[in-house]
Amino acid sequence: MKIVKTMLIPVVALTMIAGSFGVAQAATKTVKIGNIIPLSGPSASVGIQGKNAREMAVQEINDAGGIKSMGGAKLEMLYADSKSDPTAGVSAAEQMINSDKVALLTGCWNSAVTYPTTQVAERYGVPFVVPVSVRDTITERGFKYTFRVAAKDSWWTRDQFAFLKDMAKETGTKIKTVAFVYENGDWGTGFAAGWKKLAKAAGYKVVLDEPYPSTASDLTPVVLKIKRAKPDVLFLTSNASDAILLTNTIANMKVHVKAIIGSGGGHADPAFLTAVGKNAEGIFDIGEWETDLNKPGVDEANAKYNKLYGYNLSGEAVDAYSSMYLIKAALETAGSTDPVKLRQALADTKLCSGPGSIFAYKCIDFDKDGQNKQAALVVVQIHNDNGTMKRFTVWPKEGRHAGYTPTFPMAQ
Amino acid sequence: MEIYIESLLNGLLMGSIYGLTAVGLTVIFGVLKVINFAHGSILMVGMFVAYWCVTLTGMNPYLAIPIVVPLMFYFGYFMQQIVIEPVFKAEKDVREPITVIIVTTGVWYILDNLALMFFGAEYRVAHTSVTGKLFELPGGIYLLQPKVYGFVITFACALFLFWFLKNTVMGKAIRATSLDRDAASLMGVNQYRIYRTAFGIGTAACGLAGCVLIPFYYVYPSVGLVFDIRAFIIVVLGGLGSIPGAIIGGIIIGVIEEVGAMFMPSTWTELVIYGLFLLLLFVKPAGLFGSKQDF
């Protein structure tokens, strides 16, 4: 009797496994998408935001009937935790391509992980959609299978200057001199190098170029230098603590410029606005996306996301969300998961409207290196809205917060 | 020209406040002969106590001094008694107890992480009645009122401590212990009570610095690191254990930082400060006001 029992278990188990294969084959086809994102470790919170956005998009796509050109095939999401570690990302990519047989990959947020992981996908010839990872060189290696949706790192400074030019033109303000004040780490000095080139090209005179240690206990000397240099426009790259000190000291010392333009980071930190209050009035800041963007579908998508997960969409989440709709569009065109056809379809896809197009720029449209050439950033102005300091989108003009007129030059 | 006067005045004001943040460190070193690595964290605690006192009651930050300073004194007094004293007793034959230094490092980590647990990592700014208020001097020179008050309070605090150590029985006992702890014990001074009091005075000075900083600075759990290293340099520059040395040392650093930055990128002023520091260690290792007798 005992032998029968012990024999029975594997037999039943085998039958069940075989049965499940049968069911899978009988049901509608699925398209496997491998996602390598940080779900634990230092970047986990941003990774989870991206995962939630992907889930929301895939749910919508599957509910709307899946991929119609493939007989209503559903999207199936597989996740691997990169832990922000390049080695983990590379081995996850190997495994997803060889064992899981995914049709395409997405990820990895951390540029350091995306860089080698896209290399694996390129070697196997599997399309890789990169929603966000800012390092410029990711799409500068002549890869055929890497497609990046978000803007490159160097486009942040490009768009700060584009905004300044547009704004000066719109309001008829003359801008002659600029000042650069930045934290002396990788981030700040990288931005400053970009600014210097752009200022030269635009014909602005640089009257101050001042790095400062972001651990400084007092930034009064830096502010006094700004006061002495009297620039028209002040560009800043600051972490949270120094953004607070600079903003308060600039207000206290009564330093007046036509515009202060931040670079995200400390200026985008929610603690910044509560800490400086009214002193932040009129400051411009650049970012990937804003919830008040004036575009169809933005409010609905954000409300849904907030209801599901309890917080607002972020730039990272929007890029992940839109990427799923991009993948859907490409699969519709390709009509199969054949990597060569899918790659061609991704390269040809131009996603400009419909669900998923809640990004701040016009279209997702790739150049020959797989970079979304239309990707751009948004500029906001911080303004006192009935006692609370809020960020109002002002640029690009078509996305401007409905009914908001930017104050440019800043109020004196 | 005005801009240079403005930066010089700002350097004087900010430097005196740096001096105040270093007073606690120098007092504790002078008596206990221990480098208190938890100094930055104690300053952070002082800032948080001042912050909550001002934010919850909406009171003037300088009226909070009579509340914050005694609170911080007893905080230090009992911390010395409960945490540091047992280690001290175990090493009582050594002039500079190394284990105590390690204990203070532990206290640093514990305080920082407790603050992180209770208050979170965000930056907090107190909006007090003097925040952002200015004194306007002729020539368009602006001085921040809280910094001017901080300057006055620093000198008042230094004078008070000087008087206290010279003229009171407790002050004399503290000086005796700092000169020779064994001889002081033989004269009937309870050295452990002196250590507690000295540690209490050190933490109380951090509480005072907290009240001075709160109206124009931000608080967060690792804010101590911003002032910490600077306080060490100031104390060595001025002479370990010397209160006037700490104030003068602070002013030197403040003036170099502010005026120096007018002539070079502000990242370079640190180079000047550290260079001067090394030079002084070569020329006068005891510091500007340091002597064998610590007070």
XYZ file of C-alpha atoms in Angstrom:
707
model
C 0.000 0.000 0.000
C 2.798 2.330 0.939
C 4.500 1.809 -2.384
C 1.316 2.678 -4.205
C 1.077 5.871 -2.200
C 4.652 6.927 -2.876
C 4.223 6.125 -6.552
C 0.988 8.016 -6.712
C 2.394 11.386 -5.785
C 4.874 11.760 -8.691
C 2.352 10.315 -11.098
C -0.302 12.804 -10.060
C 2.232 15.601 -10.086
C 3.433 14.675 -13.587
C -0.130 14.499 -14.862
C -0.799 17.932 -13.419
C 2.309 19.430 -15.011
C 1.411 17.887 -18.359
C -2.132 19.152 -17.924
C -0.983 22.675 -17.274
C 1.058 22.634 -20.474
C -2.019 21.549 -22.339
C -4.046 24.401 -20.874
C -1.372 26.952 -21.731
C -1.317 25.801 -25.317
C -5.077 25.822 -25.629
C -5.446 29.375 -24.235
C -4.636 32.514 -26.228
C -0.963 33.133 -26.883
C 1.037 35.341 -24.547
C 3.960 37.631 -25.234
C 6.576 37.497 -22.490
C 8.205 40.767 -21.515
C 11.228 40.633 -19.225
C 11.679 43.598 -16.870
C 14.967 44.107 -15.059
C 14.489 46.854 -12.474
C 15.705 47.624 -8.940
C 13.105 46.161 -6.581
C 15.348 46.158 -3.528
C 18.393 48.168 -2.511
C 19.033 51.907 -2.799
C 16.864 52.579 -5.884
C 13.986 50.292 -4.856
C 11.400 53.035 -4.450
C 11.842 54.279 -7.995
C 11.954 50.696 -9.275
C 8.647 49.879 -7.620
C 7.068 53.024 -9.068
C 8.133 51.786 -12.491
C 6.770 48.294 -11.807
C 3.403 49.718 -10.734
C 3.204 51.869 -13.868
C 4.014 48.843 -16.058
C 1.339 46.752 -14.299
C -1.269 49.461 -14.788
C -0.501 49.796 -18.518
C -0.382 46.039 -19.155
C -3.687 45.541 -17.335
C -5.283 48.207 -19.557
C -3.804 46.708 -22.730
C -4.902 43.148 -21.866
C -8.385 44.289 -20.820
C -8.757 46.086 -24.139
C -8.194 42.800 -25.995
C -4.420 42.368 -26.050
C -2.464 42.405 -29.313
C -5.115 42.187 -32.024
C -2.790 41.364 -34.925
C -1.644 38.305 -32.950
C -5.107 36.927 -32.274
C -5.595 38.865 -29.038
C -2.330 37.711 -27.466
C -1.893 38.925 -23.881
C 1.208 40.580 -22.456
C 2.852 38.589 -19.678
C 5.227 40.402 -17.358
C 8.301 38.776 -15.808
C 10.340 40.742 -13.259
C 13.932 40.403 -12.132
C 15.396 42.420 -9.280
C 18.593 44.171 -10.390
C 19.315 45.464 -6.868
C 20.998 48.366 -8.755
C 23.854 45.920 -9.388
C 25.280 45.631 -12.945
C 26.255 41.963 -12.443
C 22.758 41.026 -11.292
C 21.293 42.872 -14.299
C 23.516 41.041 -16.780
C 22.785 37.576 -15.370
C 19.047 38.336 -15.225
C 19.154 39.297 -18.907
C 21.001 36.072 -19.807
C 18.451 34.014 -17.912
C 15.394 35.804 -19.296
C 16.625 35.462 -22.882
C 17.798 31.829 -22.662
C 15.408 30.159 -20.194
C 12.297 32.317 -20.179
C 12.473 33.072 -23.916
C 11.181 36.616 -23.536
C 10.215 38.534 -26.672
C 11.794 41.722 -25.404
C 13.347 43.294 -22.353
C 12.836 46.577 -20.521
C 14.725 48.353 -17.726
C 16.946 49.062 -15.865
C 16.691 52.646 -14.482
C 20.284 52.708 -13.119
C 22.486 53.718 -16.055
C 25.267 51.541 -14.657
C 22.994 48.485 -14.978
C 21.403 49.433 -18.305
C 24.769 49.948 -19.990
C 26.053 46.331 -19.760
C 22.588 44.732 -19.798
C 21.648 46.239 -23.173
C 24.940 44.814 -24.412
C 23.700 41.289 -23.598
C 20.433 41.914 -25.451
C 22.360 43.269 -28.441
C 24.513 40.131 -28.546
C 21.469 37.849 -28.629
C 19.524 40.179 -30.919
C 16.618 40.750 -28.516
C 14.930 44.180 -28.539
C 15.493 46.183 -25.334
C 13.274 49.153 -24.479
C 14.867 51.544 -21.964
C 12.183 53.753 -20.404
C 14.621 55.766 -18.237
C 18.405 55.728 -17.833
C 20.037 59.012 -18.525
C 23.672 58.254 -19.373
C 24.255 59.720 -22.862
C 26.363 56.860 -24.203
C 23.633 54.218 -23.820
C 22.287 55.168 -27.250
C 25.605 56.274 -28.723
C 27.147 52.850 -29.352
C 25.456 52.116 -32.693
C 23.341 49.341 -31.152
C 20.496 47.994 -33.267
C 18.309 46.559 -30.494
C 18.386 49.291 -27.804
C 15.602 51.897 -27.742
C 15.524 54.683 -25.158
C 12.322 56.619 -24.439
C 13.631 59.206 -21.945
C 15.821 62.224 -22.652
C 19.598 61.940 -22.413
C 21.483 63.529 -19.557
C 22.906 66.277 -21.770
C 19.424 67.277 -22.901
C 18.619 68.684 -19.465
C 21.012 71.604 -19.957
C 19.947 71.887 -23.620
C 16.334 72.344 -22.524
C 17.213 74.817 -19.768
C 18.723 77.066 -22.444
C 15.910 76.373 -24.914
C 13.432 77.415 -22.232
C 15.373 80.594 -21.478
C 15.483 81.553 -25.144
C 11.759 80.893 -25.669
C 10.799 82.723 -22.501
C 12.929 85.772 -23.296
C 11.362 85.907 -26.754
C 7.821 85.454 -25.442
C 8.124 88.264 -22.887
C 10.480 90.511 -24.841
C 13.152 90.400 -22.114
C 16.796 90.926 -23.020
C 19.198 88.384 -21.497
C 22.887 89.266 -21.715
C 24.690 87.762 -18.735
C 24.445 84.411 -16.956
C 25.939 82.981 -13.749
C 26.590 79.317 -12.991
C 26.553 78.136 -9.376
C 26.775 74.402 -8.782
C 27.722 71.739 -6.270
C 31.238 70.468 -6.928
C 30.336 66.769 -7.415
C 30.001 64.808 -10.675
C 26.490 66.017 -11.238
C 27.119 69.741 -10.791
C 30.370 69.879 -12.739
C 28.785 67.827 -15.555
C 25.941 70.328 -15.837
C 28.346 73.269 -15.692
C 30.369 71.888 -18.611
C 27.157 71.704 -20.651
C 26.114 75.235 -19.659
C 29.453 76.739 -20.686
C 29.175 75.374 -24.234
C 25.536 76.407 -24.555
C 26.160 79.926 -23.209
C 28.938 80.423 -25.731
C 26.706 79.220 -28.561
C 23.830 81.445 -27.428
C 26.083 84.494 -27.027
C 25.528 85.029 -23.303
C 28.367 86.429 -21.221
C 29.303 84.224 -18.243
C 29.874 86.589 -15.325
C 30.277 83.975 -12.599
C 31.292 80.309 -12.652
C 31.259 79.125 -9.065
C 31.428 75.561 -7.755
C 30.794 75.144 -4.041
C 31.107 72.172 -1.660
C 27.621 70.832 -1.026
C 28.559 70.172 2.610
C 29.183 73.915 3.125
C 27.799 75.254 6.381
C 27.303 78.755 5.018
C 26.755 79.874 1.436
C 26.744 83.628 2.115
C 30.070 84.107 0.269
C 28.635 82.455 -2.829
C 25.551 84.666 -2.659
C 27.700 87.782 -2.195
C 29.577 86.822 -5.352
C 26.280 86.570 -7.223
C 25.390 89.998 -5.862
C 28.706 91.391 -7.099
C 28.443 89.732 -10.539
C 24.852 90.993 -11.116
C 23.854 88.325 -13.676
C 20.575 88.435 -15.607
C 20.024 84.717 -15.130
C 21.320 82.371 -12.450
C 21.682 78.643 -13.165
C 21.852 76.322 -10.151
C 22.633 72.656 -9.559
C 21.969 71.973 -5.890
C 21.195 69.155 -3.497
C 18.440 69.652 -0.925
C 20.423 71.257 1.918
C 22.335 73.711 -0.271
C 19.214 74.550 -2.293
C 17.558 75.599 0.989
C 20.568 77.666 2.105
C 21.003 79.347 -1.284
C 17.326 80.205 -1.707
C 17.023 81.678 1.781
C 20.311 83.578 1.571
C 19.489 84.995 -1.889
C 16.164 86.249 -0.516
C 17.750 87.619 2.679
C 20.580 89.426 0.918
C 18.078 90.961 -1.509
C 19.886 89.683 -4.593
C 17.710 90.249 -7.656
C 18.084 88.490 -10.984
C 15.692 88.103 -13.912
C 15.465 84.344 -13.524
C 16.787 81.542 -11.331
C 16.786 78.171 -13.077
C 17.293 75.000 -11.016
C 18.261 71.555 -12.313
C 15.905 69.246 -10.424
C 17.644 67.475 -7.535
C 17.314 69.590 -4.403
C 14.890 72.009 -6.021
C 12.528 69.125 -6.835
C 12.708 67.643 -3.326
C 9.299 68.023 -1.611
C 11.100 69.107 1.592
C 12.558 72.083 -0.305
C 9.252 73.919 -0.743
C 8.152 73.463 2.869
C 11.574 74.567 4.135
C 11.928 77.786 2.126
C 8.259 78.781 1.728
C 7.724 82.152 0.055
C 11.444 82.627 -0.616
C 11.036 80.191 -3.526
C 8.527 82.430 -5.342
C 9.281 82.597 -9.051
C 12.145 80.076 -9.170
C 12.186 77.921 -12.307
C 13.082 74.253 -12.179
C 13.474 71.544 -14.799
C 12.107 68.004 -14.552
C 10.932 65.017 -16.549
C 7.212 65.402 -16.020
C 4.624 67.177 -13.885
C 1.138 66.168 -12.773
C -0.367 69.497 -13.896
C 0.711 68.955 -17.518
C -1.926 70.267 -19.889
C -2.433 67.206 -22.116
C -5.389 64.855 -22.672
C -5.297 61.719 -20.534
C -2.829 63.055 -17.955
C -5.368 63.741 -15.198
C -7.174 60.433 -15.723
C -3.977 58.356 -15.734
C -2.643 60.125 -12.645
C -5.949 59.764 -10.763
C -6.066 56.059 -11.561
C -2.445 55.508 -10.551
C -2.927 57.451 -7.331
C -6.036 55.397 -6.510
C -4.211 52.111 -7.143
C -0.907 52.851 -5.417
C -1.478 55.869 -3.180
C 0.954 58.350 -4.771
C 1.212 60.442 -7.927
C 2.892 59.467 -11.166
C 6.523 60.504 -11.448
C 8.615 61.097 -14.554
C 10.061 57.594 -14.232
C 6.599 56.038 -13.892
C 5.266 57.900 -16.943
C 8.154 56.704 -19.110
C 7.544 53.108 -17.976
C 3.793 53.446 -18.606
C 4.270 54.900 -22.091
C 6.878 52.254 -22.929
C 4.266 49.522 -22.513
C 2.001 51.245 -25.050
C 4.991 51.653 -27.339
C 5.665 47.897 -27.089
C 2.010 47.191 -27.790
C 2.067 49.383 -30.911
C 5.240 47.683 -32.159
C 3.788 44.198 -31.574
C 0.646 45.188 -33.504
C 2.803 46.255 -36.465
C 5.142 43.244 -36.333
C 2.338 40.729 -35.838
C 4.819 38.302 -34.318
C 7.533 38.035 -31.688
C 10.240 37.434 -34.258
C 13.067 39.650 -32.949
C 14.103 41.019 -36.348
C 10.538 42.008 -37.244
C 9.926 43.396 -33.762
C 13.084 45.492 -33.889
C 12.078 46.922 -37.257
C 8.576 47.661 -35.921
C 9.999 49.483 -32.866
C 12.298 51.533 -35.107
C 9.332 52.481 -37.326
C 6.802 53.157 -34.560
C 5.866 56.754 -33.918
C 3.639 57.019 -30.847
C 2.052 60.465 -30.753
C -1.510 60.050 -29.514
C -3.931 57.681 -27.868
C -3.620 56.016 -24.470
C -0.065 55.977 -23.172
C 0.909 59.283 -24.767
C 0.882 61.225 -21.514
C 4.560 62.213 -21.807
C 5.432 65.920 -21.831
C 6.781 66.036 -25.403
C 4.959 65.375 -28.721
C 5.906 61.846 -29.799
C 8.044 58.828 -29.134
C 10.037 58.646 -32.335
C 13.423 56.896 -32.550
C 16.500 57.999 -34.469
C 18.885 55.498 -36.044
C 20.644 54.928 -32.695
C 17.388 54.060 -30.963
C 17.162 57.345 -29.059
C 13.727 58.976 -28.814
C 14.695 62.136 -30.660
C 11.614 64.079 -29.567
C 12.122 63.445 -25.857
C 12.268 66.707 -23.925
C 11.938 67.980 -20.409
C 9.493 70.343 -18.757
C 10.200 73.581 -16.913
C 8.066 74.620 -13.953
C 7.776 77.843 -12.018
C 7.293 77.779 -8.248
C 4.403 80.035 -7.328
C 2.381 80.831 -4.222
C -1.087 79.410 -4.843
C -3.350 80.636 -2.017
C -0.727 80.113 0.668
C 0.896 76.889 -0.563
C 3.943 76.863 -2.797
C 3.273 74.798 -5.928
C 5.039 73.882 -9.147
C 3.324 75.172 -12.306
C 4.349 73.795 -15.690
C 5.352 76.681 -17.985
C 7.400 75.062 -20.767
C 6.964 73.620 -23.361
C 4.282 76.192 -24.085
C 1.750 73.644 -25.371
C 1.925 71.788 -22.043
C 1.640 74.946 -19.906
C -0.649 74.791 -16.866
C -4.046 75.979 -18.095
C -4.587 79.631 -17.201
C -1.129 80.224 -15.717
C 0.988 83.163 -16.849
C 4.644 82.777 -15.882
C 6.326 85.674 -14.100
C 9.359 86.473 -16.237
C 11.477 88.350 -15.314
C 10.964 87.282 -11.683
C 9.207 89.777 -9.414
C 11.702 92.224 -7.907
C 34.137 97.869 -1.711
C 30.924 97.447 0.266
C 30.804 93.832 -0.793
C 34.163 93.162 0.911
C 33.039 94.892 4.116
C 29.831 92.902 3.948
C 31.739 89.652 3.581
C 34.144 90.580 6.395
C 31.263 91.363 8.759
C 29.507 88.157 7.746
C 32.693 86.223 8.377
C 32.963 87.716 11.870
C 29.360 86.855 12.682
C 29.363 83.356 11.201
C 32.829 82.672 12.669
C 31.710 83.553 16.178
C 28.811 81.125 15.778
C 31.264 78.429 14.610
C 33.178 79.245 17.804
C 30.029 78.701 19.865
C 29.502 75.281 18.254
C 33.060 74.378 19.324
C 32.831 75.597 22.948
C 31.217 72.357 24.126
C 33.949 70.289 22.546
C 36.739 72.327 24.110
C 35.196 72.320 27.615
C 34.739 68.546 27.569
C 38.243 67.990 26.281
C 39.767 70.381 28.795
C 38.352 68.516 31.776
C 37.869 64.919 30.692
C 40.856 64.780 28.306
C 38.555 62.954 25.929
C 37.795 63.835 22.343
C 34.040 63.679 22.208
C 33.202 62.199 18.817
C 29.505 62.504 19.588
C 29.882 66.305 19.593
C 28.160 66.812 16.233
C 25.274 64.572 17.279
C 24.884 66.430 20.568
C 24.752 69.657 18.590
C 22.072 68.020 16.420
C 20.102 67.074 19.553
C 20.435 70.665 20.775
C 19.147 71.946 17.447
C 16.209 69.540 17.486
C 15.291 70.462 21.081
C 15.426 74.152 20.140
C 13.517 73.474 16.912
C 10.642 71.678 18.637
C 10.559 74.182 21.468
C 10.199 77.044 18.997
C 7.911 75.306 16.505
C 5.464 73.793 18.989
C 5.036 76.877 21.152
C 5.719 79.554 18.530
C 7.955 81.368 21.021
C 10.900 83.641 20.262
C 13.980 81.415 19.771
C 16.017 83.445 22.303
C 13.340 83.128 24.978
C 13.695 79.360 24.508
C 17.280 79.526 25.830
C 16.261 79.215 29.530
C 14.365 76.023 28.625
C 16.758 74.420 26.131
C 20.023 75.072 27.984
C 19.060 73.407 31.332
C 17.433 70.512 29.435
C 20.633 69.952 27.501
C 22.730 70.335 30.665
C 20.903 67.479 32.366
C 20.942 65.452 29.152
C 24.742 65.673 29.177
C 25.005 65.253 32.937
C 23.110 61.959 32.919
C 24.658 60.716 29.711
C 28.064 61.124 31.343
C 26.831 59.379 34.483
C 25.093 56.456 32.776
C 27.039 55.839 29.579
C 30.547 57.200 29.894
C 31.356 57.054 33.606
C 31.448 53.226 33.904
C 34.002 53.076 31.096
C 35.917 55.933 32.670
C 36.132 54.150 35.980
C 37.441 51.014 34.324
C 40.271 53.076 32.827
C 40.873 55.491 35.649
C 44.635 55.133 35.717
C 45.069 56.356 32.153
C 45.425 60.063 31.380
C 43.668 59.822 27.987
C 41.171 56.939 28.113
C 40.956 55.504 24.598
C 37.903 53.328 25.245
C 35.884 56.424 26.127
C 36.589 57.786 22.663
C 35.123 54.607 21.192
C 32.098 54.907 23.463
C 31.484 58.464 22.255
C 31.587 57.171 18.682
C 28.859 54.692 19.643
C 26.818 57.504 21.165
C 27.187 59.434 17.892
C 25.681 56.574 15.858
C 22.913 55.903 18.357
C 21.825 59.547 18.560
C 21.883 60.032 14.789
C 19.820 56.921 14.185
C 17.352 57.675 16.957
C 16.793 61.098 15.403
C 16.330 59.444 12.017
C 13.780 57.055 13.499
C 11.755 59.700 15.312
C 12.005 62.705 13.019
C 12.739 61.236 9.566
C 15.436 62.363 7.154
C 13.790 65.535 5.863
C 15.199 69.017 6.278
C 13.271 71.207 8.700
C 13.403 74.975 8.900
C 11.876 76.844 11.842
C 9.934 79.935 10.841
C 10.607 82.175 13.845
C 9.899 85.846 14.425
C 13.509 86.805 13.545
C 13.949 84.478 10.547
C 15.008 86.420 7.471
C 14.997 89.796 9.292
C 17.844 92.124 8.351
C 19.864 94.999 9.741
C 20.568 97.435 6.935
C 23.810 99.366 7.159
C 24.715 102.334 4.942
C 26.077 101.319 1.537
C 23.570 98.523 0.972
C 25.193 96.173 3.485
C 22.770 93.667 4.892
C 23.374 91.652 8.040
C 21.052 88.864 9.044
C 19.569 89.667 12.472
C 19.801 86.104 13.848
C 23.528 86.067 13.057
C 24.063 89.360 14.872
C 22.179 88.046 17.905
C 24.241 84.849 17.663
C 27.440 86.932 17.787
C 26.252 88.737 20.933
C 25.140 85.493 22.604
C 28.475 83.823 21.806
C 30.444 86.539 23.573
C 28.025 86.601 26.507
C 28.393 82.823 26.824
C 32.200 82.987 26.670
C 32.350 85.754 29.288
C 29.961 83.872 31.565
C 31.967 80.638 31.338
C 35.184 82.558 31.937
C 33.717 84.197 35.038
C 32.204 80.914 36.218
C 35.495 79.026 35.980
C 37.496 81.820 37.661
C 35.201 82.797 40.519
C 32.886 79.998 41.659
C 33.798 77.035 43.841
C 32.559 74.648 41.173
C 34.575 76.507 38.534
C 37.718 76.260 40.639
C 37.089 72.559 41.218
C 36.692 72.053 37.463
C 39.962 73.839 36.785
C 41.709 71.866 39.498
C 40.469 68.589 38.049
C 41.545 69.571 34.558
C 45.061 70.406 35.845
C 45.546 67.203 37.819
C 42.669 64.889 38.536
C 44.467 62.882 41.230
C 45.668 65.908 43.127
C 42.166 67.382 42.951
C 40.716 64.154 44.342
C 43.178 64.290 47.221
C 41.959 67.818 47.978
C 38.445 66.484 48.379
C 37.047 67.150 44.902
C 34.675 64.426 43.696
C 36.174 64.001 40.234
C 33.213 62.066 38.798
C 30.813 64.827 39.774
C 33.142 67.301 38.068
C 33.158 65.190 34.910
C 29.364 65.071 34.868
C 29.166 68.831 35.364
C 31.755 69.504 32.669
C 29.994 67.209 30.221
C 26.725 68.937 31.130
C 28.269 72.364 30.430
C 29.523 71.053 27.085
C 26.104 69.774 26.007
C 24.412 72.905 27.353
C 26.691 74.963 25.089
C 25.459 72.808 22.193
C 21.882 73.600 23.248
C 22.734 77.305 23.213
C 24.286 76.907 19.760
C 21.060 75.138 18.715
C 18.962 78.147 19.777
C 21.321 80.449 17.858
C 21.330 78.328 14.678
C 17.632 77.473 14.479
C 16.383 80.899 13.266
C 18.509 80.771 10.099
C 19.573 77.173 9.623
C 17.945 73.837 8.839
C 17.900 70.711 11.034
C 18.111 67.070 10.008
C 19.571 63.987 11.694
C 23.070 64.302 10.245
C 23.347 68.096 10.496
C 26.105 67.518 13.087
C 28.502 66.457 10.328
C 28.336 69.938 8.808
C 29.760 71.547 11.959
C 31.638 68.613 13.405
C 34.922 68.627 11.491
C 35.004 72.415 11.547
C 34.587 72.346 15.344
C 37.561 69.978 15.681
C 39.755 72.233 13.582
C 38.652 75.312 15.512
C 39.427 73.663 18.832
C 42.888 72.559 17.781
C 43.570 75.924 16.134
C 42.559 77.852 19.243
C 44.190 75.460 21.679
C 42.541 72.395 23.170
C 40.549 73.275 26.247
C 40.694 77.046 25.765
C 37.343 78.850 25.550
C 38.693 82.167 24.148
C 40.746 80.014 21.768
C 37.575 78.374 20.430
C 35.912 81.745 19.777
C 38.992 83.273 18.114
C 39.599 80.059 16.147
C 35.998 80.148 14.946
C 36.295 83.756 13.839
C 39.535 83.041 11.939
C 37.869 80.184 10.059
C 34.711 82.212 9.410
C 36.638 85.188 8.013
C 38.834 83.013 5.771
C 35.747 81.257 4.468
C 33.798 84.411 3.657
C 36.493 86.880 2.608
C 38.655 84.225 0.944
C 35.747 83.215 -1.265
C 35.683 86.740 -2.715
C 39.090 86.131 -4.282
C 38.941 82.437 -5.200
C 36.358 79.707 -5.865
C 34.692 78.833 -2.576
C 35.836 75.212 -2.826
C 39.404 76.494 -2.463
C 38.827 78.205 0.873
C 38.770 74.765 2.499
C 42.250 74.234 1.114
C 43.419 77.466 2.757
C 41.804 76.498 6.070
C 43.336 73.024 6.147
C 46.689 74.379 4.972
C 46.737 76.954 7.751
C 45.734 74.251 10.201
C 48.652 72.015 9.224
C 51.072 74.945 9.301
C 49.952 75.839 12.804
C 50.413 72.256 13.947
C 54.035 72.488 12.791
C 54.749 75.889 14.310
C 52.666 75.891 17.476
C 51.309 72.407 18.192
C 49.444 73.553 21.301
C 47.291 75.938 19.266
C 47.038 79.729 19.507
C 45.888 79.858 23.123
C 46.852 76.404 24.230
C 49.157 75.915 27.178
C 50.055 73.107 29.500
C 47.479 74.562 31.836
C 44.299 74.105 29.902
C 42.399 77.058 31.334
